[in-house]
XYZ file of C-alpha atoms in Angstrom:
569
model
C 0.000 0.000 0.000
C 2.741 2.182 0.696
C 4.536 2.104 -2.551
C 0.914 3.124 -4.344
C 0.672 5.931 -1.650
C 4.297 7.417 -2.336
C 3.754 6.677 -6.023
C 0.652 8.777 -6.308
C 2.046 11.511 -3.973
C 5.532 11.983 -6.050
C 3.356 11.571 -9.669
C 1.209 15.091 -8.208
C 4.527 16.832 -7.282
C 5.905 15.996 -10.734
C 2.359 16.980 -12.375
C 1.151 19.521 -10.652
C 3.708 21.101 -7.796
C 6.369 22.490 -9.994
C 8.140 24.979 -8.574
C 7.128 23.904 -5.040
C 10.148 21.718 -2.902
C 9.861 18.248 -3.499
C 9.829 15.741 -0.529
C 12.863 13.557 0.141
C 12.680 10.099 -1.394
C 14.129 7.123 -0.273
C 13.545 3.538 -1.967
C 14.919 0.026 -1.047
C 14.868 -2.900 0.333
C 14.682 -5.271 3.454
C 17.095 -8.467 3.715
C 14.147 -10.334 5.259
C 15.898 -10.980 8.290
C 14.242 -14.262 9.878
C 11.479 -14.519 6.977
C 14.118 -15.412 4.795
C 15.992 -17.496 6.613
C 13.090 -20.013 6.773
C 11.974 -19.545 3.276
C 15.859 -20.755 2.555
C 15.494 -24.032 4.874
C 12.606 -24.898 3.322
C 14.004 -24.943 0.464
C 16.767 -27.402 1.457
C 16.405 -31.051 1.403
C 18.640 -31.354 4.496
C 18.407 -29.793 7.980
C 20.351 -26.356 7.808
C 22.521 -27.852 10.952
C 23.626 -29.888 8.307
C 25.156 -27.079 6.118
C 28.685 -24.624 6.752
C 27.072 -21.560 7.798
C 29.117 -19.562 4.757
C 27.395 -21.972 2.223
C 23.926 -21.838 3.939
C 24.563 -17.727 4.179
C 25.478 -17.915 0.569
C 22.194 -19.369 -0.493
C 20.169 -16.449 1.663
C 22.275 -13.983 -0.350
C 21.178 -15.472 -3.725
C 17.587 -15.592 -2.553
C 17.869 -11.688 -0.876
C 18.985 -10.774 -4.240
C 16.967 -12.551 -6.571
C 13.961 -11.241 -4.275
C 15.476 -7.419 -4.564
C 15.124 -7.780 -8.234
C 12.060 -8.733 -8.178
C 11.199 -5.662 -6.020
C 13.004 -3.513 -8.559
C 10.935 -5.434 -11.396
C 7.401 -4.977 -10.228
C 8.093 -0.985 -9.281
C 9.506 -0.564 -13.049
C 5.883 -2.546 -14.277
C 3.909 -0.390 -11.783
C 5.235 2.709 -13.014
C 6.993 3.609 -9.693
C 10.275 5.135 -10.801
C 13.249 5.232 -8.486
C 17.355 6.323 -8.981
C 18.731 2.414 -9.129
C 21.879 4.560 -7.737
C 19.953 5.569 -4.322
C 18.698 2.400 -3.729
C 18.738 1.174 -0.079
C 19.486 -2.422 1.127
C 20.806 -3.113 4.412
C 23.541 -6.265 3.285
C 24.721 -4.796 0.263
C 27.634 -2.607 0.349
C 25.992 0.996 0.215
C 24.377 0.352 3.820
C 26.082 -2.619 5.412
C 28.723 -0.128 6.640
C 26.094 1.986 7.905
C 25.298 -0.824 10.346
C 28.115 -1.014 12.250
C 28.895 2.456 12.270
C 25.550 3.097 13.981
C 26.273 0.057 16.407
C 29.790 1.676 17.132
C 27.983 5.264 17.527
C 25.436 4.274 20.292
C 28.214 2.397 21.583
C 30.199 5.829 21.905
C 26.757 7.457 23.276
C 26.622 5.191 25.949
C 23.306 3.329 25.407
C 24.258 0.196 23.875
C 25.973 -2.840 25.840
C 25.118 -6.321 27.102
C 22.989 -6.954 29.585
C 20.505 -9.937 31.284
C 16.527 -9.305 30.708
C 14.083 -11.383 29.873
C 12.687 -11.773 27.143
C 11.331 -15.125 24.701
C 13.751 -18.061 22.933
C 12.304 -19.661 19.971
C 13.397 -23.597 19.425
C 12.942 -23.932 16.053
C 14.308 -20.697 15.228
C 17.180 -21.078 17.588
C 17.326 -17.281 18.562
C 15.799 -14.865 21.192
C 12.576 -13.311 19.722
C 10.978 -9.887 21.774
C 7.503 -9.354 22.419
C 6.561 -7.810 18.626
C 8.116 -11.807 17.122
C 5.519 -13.374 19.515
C 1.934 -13.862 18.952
C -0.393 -14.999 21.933
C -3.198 -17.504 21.052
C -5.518 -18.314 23.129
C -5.968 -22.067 24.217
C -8.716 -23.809 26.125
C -6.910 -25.625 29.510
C -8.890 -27.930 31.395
C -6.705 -27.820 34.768
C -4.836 -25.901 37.235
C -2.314 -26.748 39.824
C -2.514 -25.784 43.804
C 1.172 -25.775 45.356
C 1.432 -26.237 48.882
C 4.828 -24.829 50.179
C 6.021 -25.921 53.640
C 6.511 -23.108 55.933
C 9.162 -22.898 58.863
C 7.608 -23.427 62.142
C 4.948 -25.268 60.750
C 1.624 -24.896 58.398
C 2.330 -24.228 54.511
C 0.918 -21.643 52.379
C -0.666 -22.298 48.552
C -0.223 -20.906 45.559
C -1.757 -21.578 41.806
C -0.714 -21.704 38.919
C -1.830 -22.932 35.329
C 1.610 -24.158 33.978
C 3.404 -26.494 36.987
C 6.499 -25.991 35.250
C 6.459 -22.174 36.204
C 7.497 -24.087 40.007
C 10.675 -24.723 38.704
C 11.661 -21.043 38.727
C 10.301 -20.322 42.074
C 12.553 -18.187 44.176
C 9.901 -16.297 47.024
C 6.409 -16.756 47.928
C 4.504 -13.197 47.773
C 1.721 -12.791 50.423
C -0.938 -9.936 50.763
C -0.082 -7.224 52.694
C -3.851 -7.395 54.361
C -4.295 -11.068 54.154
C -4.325 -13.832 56.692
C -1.171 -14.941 55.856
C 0.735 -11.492 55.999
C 1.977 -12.915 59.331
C 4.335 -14.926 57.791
C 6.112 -12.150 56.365
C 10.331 -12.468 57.307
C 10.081 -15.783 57.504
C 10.603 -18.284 55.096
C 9.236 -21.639 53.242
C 10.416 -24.471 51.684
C 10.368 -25.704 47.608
C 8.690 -28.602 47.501
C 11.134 -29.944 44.552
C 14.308 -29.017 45.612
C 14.164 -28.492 49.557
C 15.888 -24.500 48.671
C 14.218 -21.500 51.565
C 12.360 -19.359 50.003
C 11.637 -16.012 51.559
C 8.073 -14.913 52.119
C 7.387 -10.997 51.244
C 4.871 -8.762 50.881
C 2.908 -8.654 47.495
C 0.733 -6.079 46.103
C -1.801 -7.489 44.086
C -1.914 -11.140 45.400
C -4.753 -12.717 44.347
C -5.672 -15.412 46.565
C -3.399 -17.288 49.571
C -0.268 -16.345 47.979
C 1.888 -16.808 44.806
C 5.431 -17.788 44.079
C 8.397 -15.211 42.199
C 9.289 -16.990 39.389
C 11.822 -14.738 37.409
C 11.960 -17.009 34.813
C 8.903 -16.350 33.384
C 7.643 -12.475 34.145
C 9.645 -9.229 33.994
C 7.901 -8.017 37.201
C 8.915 -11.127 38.685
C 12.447 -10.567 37.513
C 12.677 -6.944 38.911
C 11.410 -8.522 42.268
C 13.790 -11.246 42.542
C 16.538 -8.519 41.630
C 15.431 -5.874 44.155
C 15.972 -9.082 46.872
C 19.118 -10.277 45.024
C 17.605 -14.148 44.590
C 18.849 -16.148 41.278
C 17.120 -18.475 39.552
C 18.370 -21.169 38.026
C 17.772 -21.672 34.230
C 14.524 -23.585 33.194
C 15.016 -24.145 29.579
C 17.314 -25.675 27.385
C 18.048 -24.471 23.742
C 15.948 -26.644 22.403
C 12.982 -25.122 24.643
C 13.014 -28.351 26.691
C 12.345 -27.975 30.631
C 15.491 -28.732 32.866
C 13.416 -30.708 35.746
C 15.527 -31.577 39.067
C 16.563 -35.558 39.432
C 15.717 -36.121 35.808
C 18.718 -37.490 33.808
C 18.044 -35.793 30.338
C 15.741 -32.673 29.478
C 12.239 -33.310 29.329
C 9.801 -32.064 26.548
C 7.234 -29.638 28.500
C 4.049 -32.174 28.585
C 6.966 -34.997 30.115
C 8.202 -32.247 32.433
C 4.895 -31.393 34.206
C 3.960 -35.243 34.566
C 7.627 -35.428 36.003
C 6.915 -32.227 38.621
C 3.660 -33.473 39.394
C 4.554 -37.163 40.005
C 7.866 -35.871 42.104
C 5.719 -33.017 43.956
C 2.909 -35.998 45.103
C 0.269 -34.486 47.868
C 2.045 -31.135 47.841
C 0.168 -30.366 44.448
C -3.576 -30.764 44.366
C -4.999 -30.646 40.675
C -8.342 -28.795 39.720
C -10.185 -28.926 36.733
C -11.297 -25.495 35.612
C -12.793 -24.612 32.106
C -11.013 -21.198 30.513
C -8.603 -19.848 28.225
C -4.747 -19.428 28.135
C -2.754 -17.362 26.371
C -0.019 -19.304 25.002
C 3.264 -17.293 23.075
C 4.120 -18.806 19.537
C 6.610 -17.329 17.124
C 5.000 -15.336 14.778
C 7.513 -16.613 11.684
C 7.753 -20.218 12.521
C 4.905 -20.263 14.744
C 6.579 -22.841 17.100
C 5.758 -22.629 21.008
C 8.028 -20.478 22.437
C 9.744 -20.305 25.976
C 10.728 -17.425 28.230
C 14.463 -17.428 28.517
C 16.569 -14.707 30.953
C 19.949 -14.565 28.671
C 22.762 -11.751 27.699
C 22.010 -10.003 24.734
C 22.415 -6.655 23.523
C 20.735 -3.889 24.540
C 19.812 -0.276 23.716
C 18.835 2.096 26.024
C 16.600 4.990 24.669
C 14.552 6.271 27.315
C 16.099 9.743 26.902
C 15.658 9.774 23.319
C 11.780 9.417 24.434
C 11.323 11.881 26.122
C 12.889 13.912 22.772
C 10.148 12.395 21.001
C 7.198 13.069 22.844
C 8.126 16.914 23.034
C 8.732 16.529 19.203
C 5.016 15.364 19.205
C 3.193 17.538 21.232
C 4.803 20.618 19.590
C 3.990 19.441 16.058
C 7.679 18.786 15.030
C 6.624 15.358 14.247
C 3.006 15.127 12.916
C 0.848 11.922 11.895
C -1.781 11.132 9.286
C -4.483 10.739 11.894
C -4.314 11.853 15.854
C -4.964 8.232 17.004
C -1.295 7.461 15.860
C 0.423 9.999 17.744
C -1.746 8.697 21.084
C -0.419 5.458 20.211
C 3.187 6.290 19.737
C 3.009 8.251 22.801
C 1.213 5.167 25.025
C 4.427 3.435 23.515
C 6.998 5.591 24.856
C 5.291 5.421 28.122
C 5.867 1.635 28.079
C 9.536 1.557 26.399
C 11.637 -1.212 27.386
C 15.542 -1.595 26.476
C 15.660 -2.722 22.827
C 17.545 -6.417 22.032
C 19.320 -5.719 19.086
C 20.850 -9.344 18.734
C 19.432 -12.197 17.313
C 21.175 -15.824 16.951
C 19.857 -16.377 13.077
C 22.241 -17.382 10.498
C 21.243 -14.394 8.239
C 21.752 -11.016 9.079
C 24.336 -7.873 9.236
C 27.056 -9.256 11.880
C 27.746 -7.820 15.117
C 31.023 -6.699 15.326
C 33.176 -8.603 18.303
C 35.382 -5.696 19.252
C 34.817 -2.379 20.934
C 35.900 -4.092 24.395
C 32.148 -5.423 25.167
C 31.845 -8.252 26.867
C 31.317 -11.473 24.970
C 29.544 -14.749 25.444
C 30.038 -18.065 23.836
C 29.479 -18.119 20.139
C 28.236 -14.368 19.921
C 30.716 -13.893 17.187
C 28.095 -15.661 14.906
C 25.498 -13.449 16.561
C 23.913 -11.081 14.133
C 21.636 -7.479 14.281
C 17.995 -8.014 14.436
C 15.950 -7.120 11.093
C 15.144 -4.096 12.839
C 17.830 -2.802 13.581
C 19.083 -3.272 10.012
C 16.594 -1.205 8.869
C 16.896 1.391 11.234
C 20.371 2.009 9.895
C 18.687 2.128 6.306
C 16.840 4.984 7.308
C 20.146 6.542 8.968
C 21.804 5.963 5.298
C 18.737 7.294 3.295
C 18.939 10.663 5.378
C 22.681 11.097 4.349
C 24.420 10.163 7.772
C 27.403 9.165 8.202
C 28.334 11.938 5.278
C 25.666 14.386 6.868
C 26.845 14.450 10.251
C 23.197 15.947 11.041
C 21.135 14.829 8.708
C 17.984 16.646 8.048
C 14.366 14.156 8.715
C 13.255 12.503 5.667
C 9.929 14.326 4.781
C 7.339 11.813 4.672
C 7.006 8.022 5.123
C 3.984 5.622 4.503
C 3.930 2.491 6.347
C 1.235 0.376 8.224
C 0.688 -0.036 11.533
C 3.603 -3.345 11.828
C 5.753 -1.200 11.017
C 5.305 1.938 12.878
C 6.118 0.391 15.901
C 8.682 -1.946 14.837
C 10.456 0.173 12.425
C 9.447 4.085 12.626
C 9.236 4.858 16.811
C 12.850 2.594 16.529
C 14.364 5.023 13.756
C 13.174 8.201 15.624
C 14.416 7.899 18.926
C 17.746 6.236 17.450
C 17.785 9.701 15.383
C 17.270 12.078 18.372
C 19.708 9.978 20.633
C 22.626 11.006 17.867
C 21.101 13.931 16.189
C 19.178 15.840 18.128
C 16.308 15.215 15.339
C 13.958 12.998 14.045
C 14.172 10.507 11.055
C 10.756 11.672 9.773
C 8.720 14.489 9.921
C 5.531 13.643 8.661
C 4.380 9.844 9.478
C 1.641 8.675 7.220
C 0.039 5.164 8.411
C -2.439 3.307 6.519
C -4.162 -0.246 6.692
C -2.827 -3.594 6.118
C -4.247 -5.315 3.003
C -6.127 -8.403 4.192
C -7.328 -11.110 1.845
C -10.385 -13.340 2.698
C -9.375 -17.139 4.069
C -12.221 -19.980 4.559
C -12.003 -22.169 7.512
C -13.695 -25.212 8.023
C -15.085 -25.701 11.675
C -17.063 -27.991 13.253
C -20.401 -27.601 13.310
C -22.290 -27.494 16.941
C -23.927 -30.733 17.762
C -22.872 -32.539 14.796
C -22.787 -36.092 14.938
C -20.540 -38.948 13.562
C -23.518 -40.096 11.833
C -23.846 -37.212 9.351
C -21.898 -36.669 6.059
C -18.773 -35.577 6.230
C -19.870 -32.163 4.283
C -22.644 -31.694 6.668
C -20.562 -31.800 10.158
C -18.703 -28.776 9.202
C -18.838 -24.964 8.838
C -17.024 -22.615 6.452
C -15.985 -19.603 7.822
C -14.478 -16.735 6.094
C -11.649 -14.654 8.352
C -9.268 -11.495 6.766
C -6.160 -11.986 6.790
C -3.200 -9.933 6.565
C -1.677 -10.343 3.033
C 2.150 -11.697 3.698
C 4.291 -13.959 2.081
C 5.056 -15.921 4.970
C 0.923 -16.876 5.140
C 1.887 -18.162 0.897
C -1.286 -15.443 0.355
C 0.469 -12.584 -1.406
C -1.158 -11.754 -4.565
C 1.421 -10.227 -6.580
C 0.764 -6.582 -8.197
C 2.228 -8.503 -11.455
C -1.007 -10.861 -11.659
C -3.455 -7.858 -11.364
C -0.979 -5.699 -13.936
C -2.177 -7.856 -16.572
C -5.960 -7.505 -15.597
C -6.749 -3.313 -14.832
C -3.185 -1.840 -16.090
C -0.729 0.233 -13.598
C -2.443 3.218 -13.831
C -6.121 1.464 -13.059
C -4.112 -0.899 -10.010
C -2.692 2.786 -8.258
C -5.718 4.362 -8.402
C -8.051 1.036 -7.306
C -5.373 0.652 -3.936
C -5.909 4.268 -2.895
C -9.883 3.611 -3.415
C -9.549 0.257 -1.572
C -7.904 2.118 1.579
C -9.926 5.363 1.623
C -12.445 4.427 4.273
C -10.253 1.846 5.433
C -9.958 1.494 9.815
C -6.637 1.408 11.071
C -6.127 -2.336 11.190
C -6.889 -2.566 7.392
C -8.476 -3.201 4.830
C -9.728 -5.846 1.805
C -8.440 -5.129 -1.207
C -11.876 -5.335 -3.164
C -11.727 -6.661 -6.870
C -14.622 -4.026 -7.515
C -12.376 -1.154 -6.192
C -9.696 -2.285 -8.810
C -12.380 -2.457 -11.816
C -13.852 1.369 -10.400
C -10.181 2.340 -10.735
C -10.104 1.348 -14.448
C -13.038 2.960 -15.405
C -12.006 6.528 -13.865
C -8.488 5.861 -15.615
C -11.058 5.506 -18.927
C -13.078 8.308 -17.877
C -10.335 10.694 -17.244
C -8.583 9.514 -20.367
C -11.806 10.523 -22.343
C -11.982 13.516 -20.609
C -8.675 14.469 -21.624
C -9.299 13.686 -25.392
C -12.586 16.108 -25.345
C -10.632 18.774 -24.087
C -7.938 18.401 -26.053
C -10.843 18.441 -29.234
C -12.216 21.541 -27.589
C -9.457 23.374 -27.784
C -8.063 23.122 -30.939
C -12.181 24.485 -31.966
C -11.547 27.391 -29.635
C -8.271 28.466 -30.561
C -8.902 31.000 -33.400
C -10.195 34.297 -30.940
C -11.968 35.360 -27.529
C -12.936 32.343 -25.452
C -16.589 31.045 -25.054
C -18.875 31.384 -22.677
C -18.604 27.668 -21.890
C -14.397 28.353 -22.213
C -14.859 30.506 -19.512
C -17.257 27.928 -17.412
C -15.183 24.683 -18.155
C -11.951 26.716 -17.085
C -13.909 27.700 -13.993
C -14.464 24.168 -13.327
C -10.953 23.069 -14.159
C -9.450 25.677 -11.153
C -12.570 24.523 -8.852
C -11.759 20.867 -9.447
C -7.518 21.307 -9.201
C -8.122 22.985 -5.841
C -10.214 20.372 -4.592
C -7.393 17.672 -5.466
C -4.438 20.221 -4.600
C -6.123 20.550 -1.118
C -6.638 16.714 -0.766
C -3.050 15.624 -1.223
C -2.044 18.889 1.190
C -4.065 17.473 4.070
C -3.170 13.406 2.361
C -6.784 12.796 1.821
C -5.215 10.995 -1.220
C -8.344 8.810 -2.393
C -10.312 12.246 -2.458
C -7.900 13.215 -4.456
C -9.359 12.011 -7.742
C -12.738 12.878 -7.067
């Protein structure tokens, strides 16, 4: 949606704001980070383990590339034209450098260095994801676990919990400050599993007799343990497999609860409930994914924020509708230090130098996508060359993207510039595309046809290539035309809500006809013209022109205040 957005916006400059300053424009590409990765293993007929990491980074290179031209190939067909000399892409050899020099400038600013948070580990991907690589989906559970905890002196206190692994991490039992069992504050109890004292304190909150700090699974829990200097052991393997006391080998996370339940015996009581969980999955993979306190690399730009938001509020930084500046704000209320590193195979490097510390095998380590493409923006405002670059004028992206990308590249711009990366952020829908799912119908029995015991139902979708439901601008090219497919986007997304919208086949067909309809237009006047071109204009000269001016500021004041699907009307 964005590159129909930009192209429309730079064709009205071109066509109708001569003379005025044109807005900075900056084209490339991503090096699909992750995305790609997996597209390349499924490609391979042997595990990538299996591979040298240069020939398995060699193949992602060929398949970045080959994808970049394709990029470059459907603009060209679209009618999108760009300077093949300014294009962006974060591994080739115009930006790569970029990367590192922006690593080694935060580095110099003081923000950037390793530190221990928590944050998720994906098996399959073999890397540590943060909270925008995780999606939540909620799961129906059937039980929950009571934990009695021995106290000293006698009696025990209970806690609850819906995943009996989450025992493992336990380092403190939190009581309420009000509650019954606020006596038992200073002194401590006992885990059941491995016999360690565990300090009772005062929780806000508590719901219930008490529950147990486990800092292996929740950053409040983690700040707690911290603030009381406690350590827990680690819960997880690589391979997201649970590391359960007295058991030989690590145990797959169904094994490992039947393991802490059998060895916990009458100090867990289990009750069946009937409700949801939210369980975290990868959102590239989509493989379960485990909590994991590690050392990565962090950036610290809670200053920066606090840039930002006065940027906001003053109108140094505007947005294409106010409920986007509310949300960016919300989001620099809630900023946590940014991982930069990710464990994939594919990626810009990170440098092992500067005197950082290091940990085993982060010399294979590698930026996250992010990150890459915050330096892309860096490198299309002119740093390192501009030492203080001015913000790029405009960018369109959806709503993914504004917070992973955008609120990223502006606070890393004020932390070394003193100035945003954009001025003016324009955010539009995501295109969705209808699926059908087949559910089960209510109350359907084993003796009906198979057709009859299920349900279709139709869900949207956000159109991405790692969902295989991309429809590619080339297919509908050959349908409506380039000029027809621009015009039918902007239609599509004009009363689009903020989460997105369907990209309508009847939208692309109304585009073609106002492409024929202008056209025709065009050709009448043209006809007129040349009949009215031998002395004083007509009296319907004179009212067409009128019309002409009416109808030019109508569009000229639609594109000013990016109204752009108002624009043609």
């Amino acid at each position: 949606m964005a590159v129909f957005t930009h192209s429309g916006f730079r064709f009205w400059f071109e066509l109708i704001g001569a003379g005025s300053p044109r807005p900075r424009r900056v084209v490339g590409s991503e090096h699909g980070g992750l995305s790609l990765q997996l597209a390349v293993e499924r490609s391979l007929s042997v595990e990538r383990s299996e591979l040298e990491r240069t020939d398995f980074v060699e193949q992602c290179r060929d398949a970045c590339s080959a994808n970049d031209a394709a990029i470059r190939d459907q603009l060209h067909r679209l009618g999108v034209g760009f300077d093949p000399g300014t294009w962006l892409d974060p591994i080739e050899e115009s930006v790569a450098p970029v990367v590192d020099r922006l690593f080694h400038a935060l580095y110099d600013a003081g923000i950037v260095g390793w530190e221990r948070h928590l944050e998720y580990r994906c098996p399959r991907c073999q890397s540590v994801l943060t909270d925008s690589d995780v999606d939540r989906e909620a799961l129906p559970w059937r039980e929950r676990y009571v934990i009695e905890f021995p106290v000293a002196g006698g009696g025990s206190v209970r806690a609850v919990t819906y995943a009996l692994e989450q025992v493992l991490s336990a380092v403190a039992i939190l009581v309420h400050e009000d509650g019954p069992r606020a006596v038992l504050v200073g002194s401590t109890a006992t885990h059941p599993l491995t016999g360690a004292a565990l300090p009772i304190l005062v929780g806000h909150g508590v719901r219930g007799e008490a529950a147990f700090v486990a800092p292996s699974f929740s950053r409040e829990d983690l700040r707690l343990a911290r603030r009381h200097n406690l350590e827990s052991p680690p819960i997880f393997d690589c391979e997201g497999r649970a590391l359960v006391p007295g058991e030989p080998e690590p145990l797959a996370v169904d094994a490992a609860r039947e393991a802490i339940r059998a060895a916990l015996g009458r100090a867990v009581t289990v009750e069946e409930v009937d409700t949801e969980v939210l369980v975290p999955h990868c959102t590239r993979c989509h493989a379960r994914v485990h909590p994991d306190v590690s050392r990565q690399i962090f950036v610290h730009l809670e200053a920066a924020a606090d840039h930002l938001r006065q940027a906001i509020e003053r109108g140094a930084v505007r947005f294409s509708h106010p409920a986007w500046a509310t949300e960016t704000l919300e989001r620099l209320d809630a900023l946590q230090p940014w991982c930069i590193s990710r464990q994939y195979w594919w990626g810009n490097e990170i440098p092992a130098h500067r005197g950082i510390d290091t940990v085993p095998g982060a010399e294979h380590w590698v930026f996250s996508t992010w990150f890459s493409q915050v330096a892309w923006t860096l490198a299309g405002m002119g740093w390192p060359s501009a030492a203080s670059p001015e913000p790029i004028a405009e960018v369109f992206v959806d709503h993914e993207r504004l917070r992973r990308w955008v609120i990223p590249s502006q606070l890393v711009a004020l932390a070394l510039f003193r100035r945003p990366a954009f001025a003016y952020v324009h955010v539009h829908g995501t295109v969705q595309v209808p699926e059908r799912l087949l559910v089960a119908r209510d109350g359907a029995g084993a003796e009906l046809e198979d057709e009859e015991r299920g349900l279709y139902r139709v869900r949207h979708a956000p159109m991405r290539k790692g969902l295989g439901n991309v429809v590619e601008p080339a297919v509908l090219l050959q349908r409506f035309g380039a000029d027809a497919l621009r015009l039918g986007y902007l239609l599509a997304g004009a009363g689009a809500g903020h989460d997105g919208f369907m990209l309508d086949e009847s939208r692309l067909r109304q585009g073609r006809a106002l492409v024929r309809t202008f056209v025709g237009k065009l050709t009448g006047v043209e006809r007129l013209l040349r009949r009215g071109a031998d002395g004083e204009p007509r009296l319907a000269d004179v009212a067409f022109l009128r019309e002409v001016r009416r109808t030019a500021a109508g569009a000229t004041a639609a594109v000013d205040e990016r109204r752009f699907a108002a624009a043609p009307g």
